[in-house]
PDB file of C-alpha atoms in Angstrom:
ATOM      1  CA  MET K  39      -9.048   6.236 -33.557  1.00 84.00           C
ATOM      2  CA  HIS K  40     -11.039   7.902 -36.035  1.00 85.00           C
ATOM      3  CA  ASP K  41     -13.597   8.833 -33.602  1.00 83.00           C
ATOM      4  CA  ASP K  42     -10.610  10.763 -31.784  1.00 86.00           C
ATOM      5  CA  ILE K  43      -9.914  12.615 -35.693  1.00 87.00           C
ATOM      6  CA  ILE K  44     -13.975  13.967 -35.931  1.00 84.00           C
ATOM      7  CA  ASP K  45     -13.537  15.591 -32.198  1.00 81.00           C
ATOM      8  CA  GLY K  46     -10.216  16.221 -32.978  1.00 84.00           C
ATOM      9  CA  SER K  47      -9.137  14.915 -29.504  1.00 86.00           C
ATOM     10  CA  PRO K  48      -5.594  15.806 -28.667  1.00 87.00           C
ATOM     11  CA  LEU K  49      -5.180  12.920 -25.884  1.00 85.00           C
ATOM     12  CA  ARG K  50      -6.375   9.386 -25.300  1.00 86.00           C
ATOM     13  CA  ARG K  51      -6.355   7.272 -21.834  1.00 80.00           C
ATOM     14  CA  GLY K  52      -3.952  10.041 -20.639  1.00 82.00           C
ATOM     15  CA  ARG K  53      -1.033   9.848 -23.732  1.00 88.00           C
ATOM     16  CA  PRO K  54      -1.516  11.133 -27.332  1.00 90.00           C
ATOM     17  CA  SER K  55      -3.808  11.411 -29.208  1.00 90.00           C
ATOM     18  CA  VAL K  56      -3.179   9.089 -33.420  1.00 91.00           C
ATOM     19  CA  VAL K  57      -3.975  12.211 -34.992  1.00 90.00           C
ATOM     20  CA  ALA K  58      -2.315  14.635 -32.488  1.00 92.00           C
ATOM     21  CA  SER K  59       0.805  13.070 -33.130  1.00 92.00           C
ATOM     22  CA  VAL K  60       0.716  12.306 -37.506  1.00 90.00           C
ATOM     23  CA  GLY K  61      -1.658  13.973 -38.165  1.00 91.00           C
ATOM     24  CA  ALA K  62      -5.498  13.380 -39.810  1.00 90.00           C
ATOM     25  CA  GLU K  63      -4.353  11.619 -43.168  1.00 89.00           C
ATOM     26  CA  GLN K  64      -2.518   8.737 -41.631  1.00 90.00           C
ATOM     27  CA  ALA K  65      -4.118   8.308 -38.590  1.00 90.00           C
ATOM     28  CA  ILE K  66      -7.553   7.422 -41.058  1.00 91.00           C
ATOM     29  CA  VAL K  67      -5.477   4.242 -41.746  1.00 91.00           C
ATOM     30  CA  VAL K  68      -3.838   3.316 -39.123  1.00 91.00           C
ATOM     31  CA  GLY K  69      -7.952   3.226 -38.383  1.00 89.00           C
ATOM     32  CA  ASP K  70      -9.395   1.458 -41.540  1.00 88.00           C
ATOM     33  CA  LEU K  71      -6.050  -0.795 -40.903  1.00 89.00           C
ATOM     34  CA  LEU K  72      -7.045  -1.908 -37.144  1.00 88.00           C
ATOM     35  CA  LEU K  73     -10.612  -2.679 -38.230  1.00 81.00           C
ATOM     36  CA  ALA K  74      -9.525  -5.052 -41.539  1.00 83.00           C
ATOM     37  CA  ARG K  75      -7.122  -6.610 -38.499  1.00 80.00           C
ATOM     38  CA  GLY K  76     -10.183  -6.693 -36.219  1.00 74.00           C
ATOM     39  CA  VAL K  77     -12.122  -8.350 -39.506  1.00 71.00           C
ATOM     40  CA  ALA K  78      -9.174 -11.046 -40.365  1.00 73.00           C
ATOM     41  CA  ALA K  79      -9.028 -12.321 -36.663  1.00 67.00           C
ATOM     42  CA  ALA K  80     -13.231 -12.534 -36.213  1.00 66.00           C
ATOM     43  CA  ALA K  81     -12.948 -14.666 -39.209  1.00 69.00           C
ATOM     44  CA  ASP K  82     -16.309 -16.673 -37.876  1.00 76.00           C
ATOM     45  CA  ALA K  83     -19.350 -16.242 -40.437  1.00 76.00           C
ATOM     46  CA  GLY K  84     -21.278 -14.832 -37.295  1.00 87.00           C
ATOM     47  CA  VAL K  85     -19.008 -12.707 -35.955  1.00 89.00           C
ATOM     48  CA  ALA K  86     -17.993 -10.917 -39.530  1.00 85.00           C
ATOM     49  CA  ALA K  87     -21.823 -10.465 -39.454  1.00 88.00           C
ATOM     50  CA  THR K  88     -22.116  -8.987 -35.746  1.00 92.00           C
ATOM     51  CA  TRP K  89     -19.048  -6.925 -36.488  1.00 88.00           C
ATOM     52  CA  ALA K  90     -20.493  -5.395 -40.018  1.00 88.00           C
ATOM     53  CA  ARG K  91     -23.612  -4.655 -38.582  1.00 92.00           C
ATOM     54  CA  ALA K  92     -22.205  -2.704 -35.885  1.00 93.00           C
ATOM     55  CA  LEU K  93     -20.114  -0.605 -38.186  1.00 90.00           C
ATOM     56  CA  ALA K  94     -23.192   0.133 -40.153  1.00 93.00           C
ATOM     57  CA  CYS K  95     -25.264   1.459 -37.154  1.00 94.00           C
ATOM     58  CA  MET K  96     -22.660   3.240 -36.124  1.00 93.00           C
ATOM     59  CA  ALA K  97     -21.973   5.040 -39.322  1.00 93.00           C
ATOM     60  CA  THR K  98     -25.999   5.259 -39.276  1.00 94.00           C
ATOM     61  CA  GLY K  99     -25.700   7.248 -35.504  1.00 93.00           C
ATOM     62  CA  GLN K 100     -23.513   9.789 -36.356  1.00 91.00           C
ATOM     63  CA  LEU K 101     -25.457  10.319 -39.444  1.00 93.00           C
ATOM     64  CA  LEU K 102     -28.448  12.252 -36.931  1.00 93.00           C
ATOM     65  CA  GLU K 103     -25.920  14.075 -35.480  1.00 91.00           C
ATOM     66  CA  PRO K 104     -26.775  16.996 -37.366  1.00 90.00           C
ATOM     67  CA  ASP K 105     -30.657  16.251 -37.167  1.00 90.00           C
ATOM     68  CA  LEU K 106     -30.265  16.162 -33.695  1.00 88.00           C
ATOM     69  CA  VAL K 107     -28.503  19.058 -33.391  1.00 84.00           C
ATOM     70  CA  ALA K 108     -31.152  20.860 -34.684  1.00 86.00           C
ATOM     71  CA  ALA K 109     -34.076  19.413 -33.254  1.00 87.00           C
ATOM     72  CA  PRO K 110     -32.653  18.000 -30.261  1.00 85.00           C
ATOM     73  CA  SER K 111     -35.486  15.284 -28.230  1.00 88.00           C
ATOM     74  CA  ILE K 112     -34.854  12.976 -25.964  1.00 87.00           C
ATOM     75  CA  ALA K 113     -36.100   9.963 -28.105  1.00 89.00           C
ATOM     76  CA  ALA K 114     -34.197  10.840 -31.133  1.00 91.00           C
ATOM     77  CA  HIS K 115     -31.355  11.074 -28.565  1.00 91.00           C
ATOM     78  CA  ALA K 116     -31.903   7.827 -26.844  1.00 91.00           C
ATOM     79  CA  GLU K 117     -31.781   6.653 -30.326  1.00 94.00           C
ATOM     80  CA  TYR K 118     -28.142   8.658 -31.800  1.00 94.00           C
ATOM     81  CA  VAL K 119     -26.965   7.020 -28.089  1.00 94.00           C
ATOM     82  CA  SER K 120     -28.105   3.793 -29.309  1.00 95.00           C
ATOM     83  CA  LEU K 121     -26.934   3.137 -32.729  1.00 95.00           C
ATOM     84  CA  LYS K 122     -23.391   4.887 -32.368  1.00 93.00           C
ATOM     85  CA  THR K 123     -22.720   3.995 -28.413  1.00 94.00           C
ATOM     86  CA  ALA K 124     -24.387   1.290 -27.186  1.00 96.00           C
ATOM     87  CA  GLU K 125     -24.041  -0.821 -30.852  1.00 96.00           C
ATOM     88  CA  LEU K 126     -20.362  -0.943 -29.775  1.00 95.00           C
ATOM     89  CA  PHE K 127     -21.191  -2.700 -27.055  1.00 96.00           C
ATOM     90  CA  ARG K 128     -24.183  -4.682 -27.581  1.00 97.00           C
ATOM     91  CA  ALA K 129     -21.534  -5.835 -30.616  1.00 96.00           C
ATOM     92  CA  SER K 130     -18.717  -6.809 -29.046  1.00 94.00           C
ATOM     93  CA  ALA K 131     -20.601  -8.331 -26.308  1.00 95.00           C
ATOM     94  CA  GLU K 132     -22.126 -10.904 -28.651  1.00 96.00           C
ATOM     95  CA  ALA K 133     -18.691 -11.427 -30.394  1.00 92.00           C
ATOM     96  CA  GLY K 134     -17.165 -12.948 -27.436  1.00 92.00           C
ATOM     97  CA  ALA K 135     -20.006 -15.034 -26.894  1.00 94.00           C
ATOM     98  CA  LEU K 136     -19.551 -16.525 -30.280  1.00 92.00           C
ATOM     99  CA  ILE K 137     -16.173 -16.750 -30.143  1.00 89.00           C
ATOM    100  CA  ALA K 138     -16.724 -18.477 -27.111  1.00 91.00           C
ATOM    101  CA  GLY K 139     -19.531 -20.922 -28.481  1.00 92.00           C
ATOM    102  CA  ALA K 140     -22.234 -20.001 -26.274  1.00 94.00           C
ATOM    103  CA  PRO K 141     -25.603 -20.718 -27.018  1.00 96.00           C
ATOM    104  CA  PRO K 142     -27.628 -18.746 -29.195  1.00 94.00           C
ATOM    105  CA  GLY K 143     -30.134 -18.082 -26.401  1.00 93.00           C
ATOM    106  CA  GLN K 144     -26.783 -16.189 -23.983  1.00 92.00           C
ATOM    107  CA  VAL K 145     -25.792 -14.636 -27.280  1.00 94.00           C
ATOM    108  CA  ARG K 146     -28.542 -12.413 -27.457  1.00 94.00           C
ATOM    109  CA  ALA K 147     -28.771 -11.728 -23.378  1.00 92.00           C
ATOM    110  CA  LEU K 148     -25.170 -10.754 -23.443  1.00 93.00           C
ATOM    111  CA  GLY K 149     -26.050  -9.044 -26.745  1.00 95.00           C
ATOM    112  CA  ARG K 150     -29.322  -6.980 -25.076  1.00 94.00           C
ATOM    113  CA  PHE K 151     -27.331  -6.789 -21.622  1.00 93.00           C
ATOM    114  CA  ALA K 152     -24.254  -4.909 -22.992  1.00 94.00           C
ATOM    115  CA  LEU K 153     -26.474  -3.053 -25.260  1.00 95.00           C
ATOM    116  CA  HIS K 154     -28.363  -0.874 -22.186  1.00 93.00           C
ATOM    117  CA  PHE K 155     -24.616  -0.815 -20.506  1.00 92.00           C
ATOM    118  CA  GLY K 156     -23.381   0.924 -22.831  1.00 93.00           C
ATOM    119  CA  MET K 157     -26.699   3.444 -22.784  1.00 93.00           C
ATOM    120  CA  ALA K 158     -25.693   4.081 -19.053  1.00 89.00           C
ATOM    121  CA  PHE K 159     -21.853   4.475 -19.781  1.00 88.00           C
ATOM    122  CA  GLN K 160     -23.167   7.563 -22.568  1.00 90.00           C
ATOM    123  CA  HIS K 161     -24.978   8.896 -19.894  1.00 87.00           C
ATOM    124  CA  LEU K 162     -22.212   9.246 -17.413  1.00 83.00           C
ATOM    125  CA  ASP K 163     -19.327  10.182 -19.606  1.00 85.00           C
ATOM    126  CA  ASP K 164     -21.059  13.092 -21.421  1.00 84.00           C
ATOM    127  CA  LEU K 165     -21.910  13.977 -17.440  1.00 81.00           C
ATOM    128  CA  LEU K 166     -17.786  13.633 -16.843  1.00 79.00           C
ATOM    129  CA  ASP K 167     -17.209  15.397 -20.203  1.00 79.00           C
ATOM    130  CA  VAL K 168     -18.649  18.414 -18.227  1.00 74.00           C
ATOM    131  CA  LEU K 169     -17.891  17.638 -14.634  1.00 74.00           C
ATOM    132  CA  GLY K 170     -15.228  14.980 -14.642  1.00 74.00           C
ATOM    133  CA  ASP K 171     -11.146  14.816 -13.299  1.00 76.00           C
ATOM    134  CA  PRO K 172      -9.202  15.338 -17.122  1.00 77.00           C
ATOM    135  CA  ASP K 173      -5.487  14.155 -14.956  1.00 80.00           C
ATOM    136  CA  ARG K 174      -8.254  10.532 -14.169  1.00 76.00           C
ATOM    137  CA  MET K 175      -9.860  10.558 -17.569  1.00 73.00           C
ATOM    138  CA  GLY K 176      -6.753  11.179 -19.229  1.00 79.00           C
ATOM    139  CA  LYS K 177      -9.088  13.374 -21.877  1.00 76.00           C
ATOM    140  CA  PRO K 178      -9.740  16.812 -21.519  1.00 77.00           C
ATOM    141  CA  THR K 179     -12.375  18.226 -20.893  1.00 76.00           C
ATOM    142  CA  GLY K 180     -15.790  20.270 -22.618  1.00 74.00           C
ATOM    143  CA  LEU K 181     -14.171  18.627 -25.839  1.00 76.00           C
ATOM    144  CA  ASP K 182     -18.163  17.388 -27.062  1.00 78.00           C
ATOM    145  CA  ALA K 183     -19.934  20.923 -26.006  1.00 71.00           C
ATOM    146  CA  ALA K 184     -16.638  23.251 -27.691  1.00 72.00           C
ATOM    147  CA  ASN K 185     -17.723  21.053 -30.862  1.00 75.00           C
ATOM    148  CA  GLY K 186     -21.263  21.251 -30.454  1.00 76.00           C
ATOM    149  CA  VAL K 187     -21.844  17.188 -30.019  1.00 81.00           C
ATOM    150  CA  PRO K 188     -25.276  16.443 -28.904  1.00 83.00           C
ATOM    151  CA  THR K 189     -25.249  14.778 -25.771  1.00 83.00           C
ATOM    152  CA  ALA K 190     -27.352  14.203 -22.967  1.00 83.00           C
ATOM    153  CA  VAL K 191     -25.606  16.923 -20.975  1.00 80.00           C
ATOM    154  CA  SER K 192     -27.042  19.259 -23.643  1.00 78.00           C
ATOM    155  CA  LEU K 193     -30.424  18.467 -23.777  1.00 80.00           C
ATOM    156  CA  LEU K 194     -31.356  18.246 -20.398  1.00 78.00           C
ATOM    157  CA  ALA K 195     -29.960  21.492 -20.643  1.00 74.00           C
ATOM    158  CA  GLY K 196     -31.278  23.209 -22.583  1.00 68.00           C
ATOM    159  CA  ARG K 197     -34.560  21.455 -22.002  1.00 64.00           C
ATOM    160  CA  ASP K 198     -34.525  23.158 -18.470  1.00 54.00           C
ATOM    161  CA  THR K 199     -33.056  26.462 -18.110  1.00 52.00           C
ATOM    162  CA  GLY K 200     -32.970  27.521 -21.165  1.00 52.00           C
ATOM    163  CA  GLU K 201     -28.854  27.415 -21.643  1.00 53.00           C
ATOM    164  CA  ASP K 202     -26.793  27.058 -24.747  1.00 55.00           C
ATOM    165  CA  VAL K 203     -24.874  24.989 -22.605  1.00 53.00           C
ATOM    166  CA  ALA K 204     -21.994  24.477 -25.890  1.00 51.00           C
ATOM    167  CA  GLY K 205     -21.044  27.855 -25.595  1.00 55.00           C
ATOM    168  CA  LEU K 206     -20.724  28.870 -21.425  1.00 54.00           C
ATOM    169  CA  VAL K 207     -18.441  25.226 -21.489  1.00 51.00           C
ATOM    170  CA  GLY K 208     -16.255  26.795 -24.513  1.00 49.00           C
ATOM    171  CA  ARG K 209     -16.560  30.478 -22.235  1.00 54.00           C
ATOM    172  CA  GLU K 210     -16.265  29.304 -18.781  1.00 58.00           C
ATOM    173  CA  LEU K 211     -16.457  26.668 -17.379  1.00 56.00           C
ATOM    174  CA  ASP K 212     -16.526  26.552 -14.390  1.00 63.00           C
ATOM    175  CA  ALA K 213     -20.110  28.699 -15.036  1.00 64.00           C
ATOM    176  CA  ALA K 214     -21.334  25.796 -17.316  1.00 62.00           C
ATOM    177  CA  VAL K 215     -20.293  23.540 -14.293  1.00 65.00           C
ATOM    178  CA  ALA K 216     -22.861  25.578 -11.732  1.00 69.00           C
ATOM    179  CA  ALA K 217     -25.909  26.529 -14.312  1.00 66.00           C
ATOM    180  CA  LEU K 218     -25.887  22.434 -14.641  1.00 69.00           C
ATOM    181  CA  ALA K 219     -25.658  21.525 -11.011  1.00 68.00           C
ATOM    182  CA  ALA K 220     -28.425  24.288 -10.894  1.00 67.00           C
ATOM    183  CA  ALA K 221     -30.331  22.763 -12.788  1.00 65.00           C
ATOM    184  CA  GLY K 222     -30.227  19.411 -11.271  1.00 72.00           C
ATOM    185  CA  VAL K 223     -28.781  17.968 -14.886  1.00 74.00           C
ATOM    186  CA  PRO K 224     -25.971  15.737 -12.881  1.00 75.00           C
ATOM    187  CA  ASP K 225     -28.711  14.081 -11.076  1.00 78.00           C
ATOM    188  CA  ASP K 226     -31.008  13.834 -13.861  1.00 80.00           C
ATOM    189  CA  LEU K 227     -28.057  11.471 -15.936  1.00 81.00           C
ATOM    190  CA  ALA K 228     -27.244   9.792 -13.306  1.00 79.00           C
ATOM    191  CA  ARG K 229     -31.063   8.280 -13.106  1.00 82.00           C
ATOM    192  CA  TRP K 230     -30.777   7.635 -16.974  1.00 84.00           C
ATOM    193  CA  ALA K 231     -27.939   5.374 -16.054  1.00 83.00           C
ATOM    194  CA  THR K 232     -28.882   4.114 -13.261  1.00 82.00           C
ATOM    195  CA  ALA K 233     -32.566   2.786 -15.605  1.00 86.00           C
ATOM    196  CA  SER K 234     -30.347   1.959 -18.067  1.00 87.00           C
ATOM    197  CA  LEU K 235     -28.079  -0.156 -15.851  1.00 85.00           C
ATOM    198  CA  ARG K 236     -31.545  -1.969 -14.039  1.00 86.00           C
ATOM    199  CA  ARG K 237     -32.310  -2.894 -17.813  1.00 89.00           C
ATOM    200  CA  ALA K 238     -29.561  -4.214 -18.396  1.00 89.00           C
ATOM    201  CA  LEU K 239     -29.539  -6.584 -15.416  1.00 86.00           C
ATOM    202  CA  ARG K 240     -33.115  -7.913 -16.358  1.00 87.00           C
ATOM    203  CA  ALA K 241     -31.491  -8.671 -20.182  1.00 87.00           C
ATOM    204  CA  SER K 242     -28.948 -10.548 -18.927  1.00 83.00           C
ATOM    205  CA  GLY K 243     -30.926 -13.131 -17.161  1.00 82.00           C
ATOM    206  CA  ALA K 244     -28.669 -13.634 -14.228  1.00 77.00           C
ATOM    207  CA  ASP K 245     -29.606 -14.668 -10.735  1.00 76.00           C
ATOM    208  CA  ASP K 246     -28.787 -12.810  -7.828  1.00 74.00           C
ATOM    209  CA  HIS K 247     -25.694 -14.663  -7.033  1.00 77.00           C
ATOM    210  CA  HIS K 248     -23.751 -14.614 -10.178  1.00 78.00           C
ATOM    211  CA  PRO K 249     -20.614 -12.346 -10.192  1.00 81.00           C
ATOM    212  CA  LEU K 250     -22.380 -10.075 -12.947  1.00 78.00           C
ATOM    213  CA  ALA K 251     -25.810  -9.323 -10.820  1.00 78.00           C
ATOM    214  CA  ALA K 252     -23.734  -8.368  -7.950  1.00 80.00           C
ATOM    215  CA  GLY K 253     -21.885  -5.419 -10.098  1.00 81.00           C
ATOM    216  CA  VAL K 254     -24.203  -3.893 -11.278  1.00 80.00           C
ATOM    217  CA  THR K 255     -26.210  -4.205  -8.793  1.00 78.00           C
ATOM    218  CA  ALA K 256     -23.345  -3.283  -6.603  1.00 78.00           C
ATOM    219  CA  VAL K 257     -23.283   0.683  -8.472  1.00 74.00           C
ATOM    220  CA  LEU K 258     -27.333   0.663  -8.355  1.00 73.00           C
ATOM    221  CA  ASP K 259     -27.225   0.747  -4.438  1.00 73.00           C
ATOM    222  CA  ARG K 260     -24.366   3.427  -4.473  1.00 67.00           C
ATOM    223  CA  VAL K 261     -26.579   5.504  -7.417  1.00 61.00           C
ATOM    224  CA  ASP K 262     -29.731   4.863  -5.046  1.00 60.00           C
ATOM    225  CA  ARG K 263     -28.659   5.876  -1.963  1.00 57.00           C
ATOM    226  CA  ARG K 264     -28.374  10.460  -3.362  1.00 51.00           C
ATOM    227  CA  LEU K 265     -31.432   9.996  -5.991  1.00 49.00           C
ATOM    228  CA  ALA K 266     -35.282   9.454  -5.604  1.00 43.00           C
ATOM    229  CA  THR K 267     -37.673   8.281  -8.442  1.00 43.00           C
ATOM    230  CA  PRO K 268     -35.626   7.818 -11.970  1.00 44.00           C
ATOM    231  CA  THR K 269     -36.185  10.058 -14.347  1.00 45.00           C
ATOM    232  CA  PRO K 270     -38.138   8.436 -17.509  1.00 49.00           C
ATOM    233  CA  MET K 271     -35.759   7.595 -20.885  1.00 55.00           C
ATOM    234  CA  THR K 272     -36.795   6.596 -23.806  1.00 60.00           C
ATOM    235  CA  GLU K 273     -35.892   2.095 -24.349  1.00 65.00           C
ATOM    236  CA  PRO K 274     -33.526   1.225 -26.482  1.00 70.00           C
ATOM    237  CA  GLN K 275     -34.315  -1.078 -29.843  1.00 71.00           C
ATOM    238  CA  PRO K 276     -31.414  -3.667 -30.780  1.00 74.00           C
ATOM    239  CA  CYS K 277     -30.868  -2.019 -34.649  1.00 74.00           C
ATOM    240  CA  ALA K 278     -31.876  -3.883 -37.621  1.00 66.00           C
ATOM    241  CA  THR K 279     -29.914  -2.547 -40.170  1.00 57.00           C
ATOM    242  CA  SER K 280     -28.157  -5.355 -42.041  1.00 52.00           C
ATOM    243  CA  ILE K 281     -24.926  -5.028 -44.910  1.00 49.00           C
ATOM    244  CA  PRO K 282     -26.566  -6.220 -48.571  1.00 42.00           C
TER     245      PRO K 282
END
């Protein structure tokens, strides 16, 4: 909800977003209320600490955005995505494990899995923001680029072609898609997502017969049939932000 306010997104899962329906002021209050209810539902001290860490990490990531726009780099982008997106995945997995009574080692393993899985999600989400089908995604494409949000697409396209992808998307989406394809950006991002999924699988510690391993392996096999050696991507480090 707060993300839709920042992005000015009119849709969420194919329906009008809260901010589009009631305005920014009401949407902020509703979002805060949902956060409060979530914290109340997770009264366990360990779960509350997990979510407090995640919220601090996400806010820290958001604050990095202007610097990343001014001086983009692969390392800076990896830190930004890890903090702003992947830490939410990590907290979700760890909170679920804590509520289920999992032992500490399993909680950490699931957190590491989710951190890398969140990185893969964001790489593909960046790509879909330009190449995706709005009807299938339930939200318009091109919002990140039009709003100047730093994404892996703009990072790779700018590095490889010198194109102003954000400006190109805003003017002509078809031309942007053609420029990205010519630069090999879709394949590069698929490689990044694949590398993150492999790290997630290793971090989980799941054996080959576990449903988690089988699901991730099936996705990897589908991508591997289209790609050569993965392009290196900086590996994320778990956020250590603490709340005084």
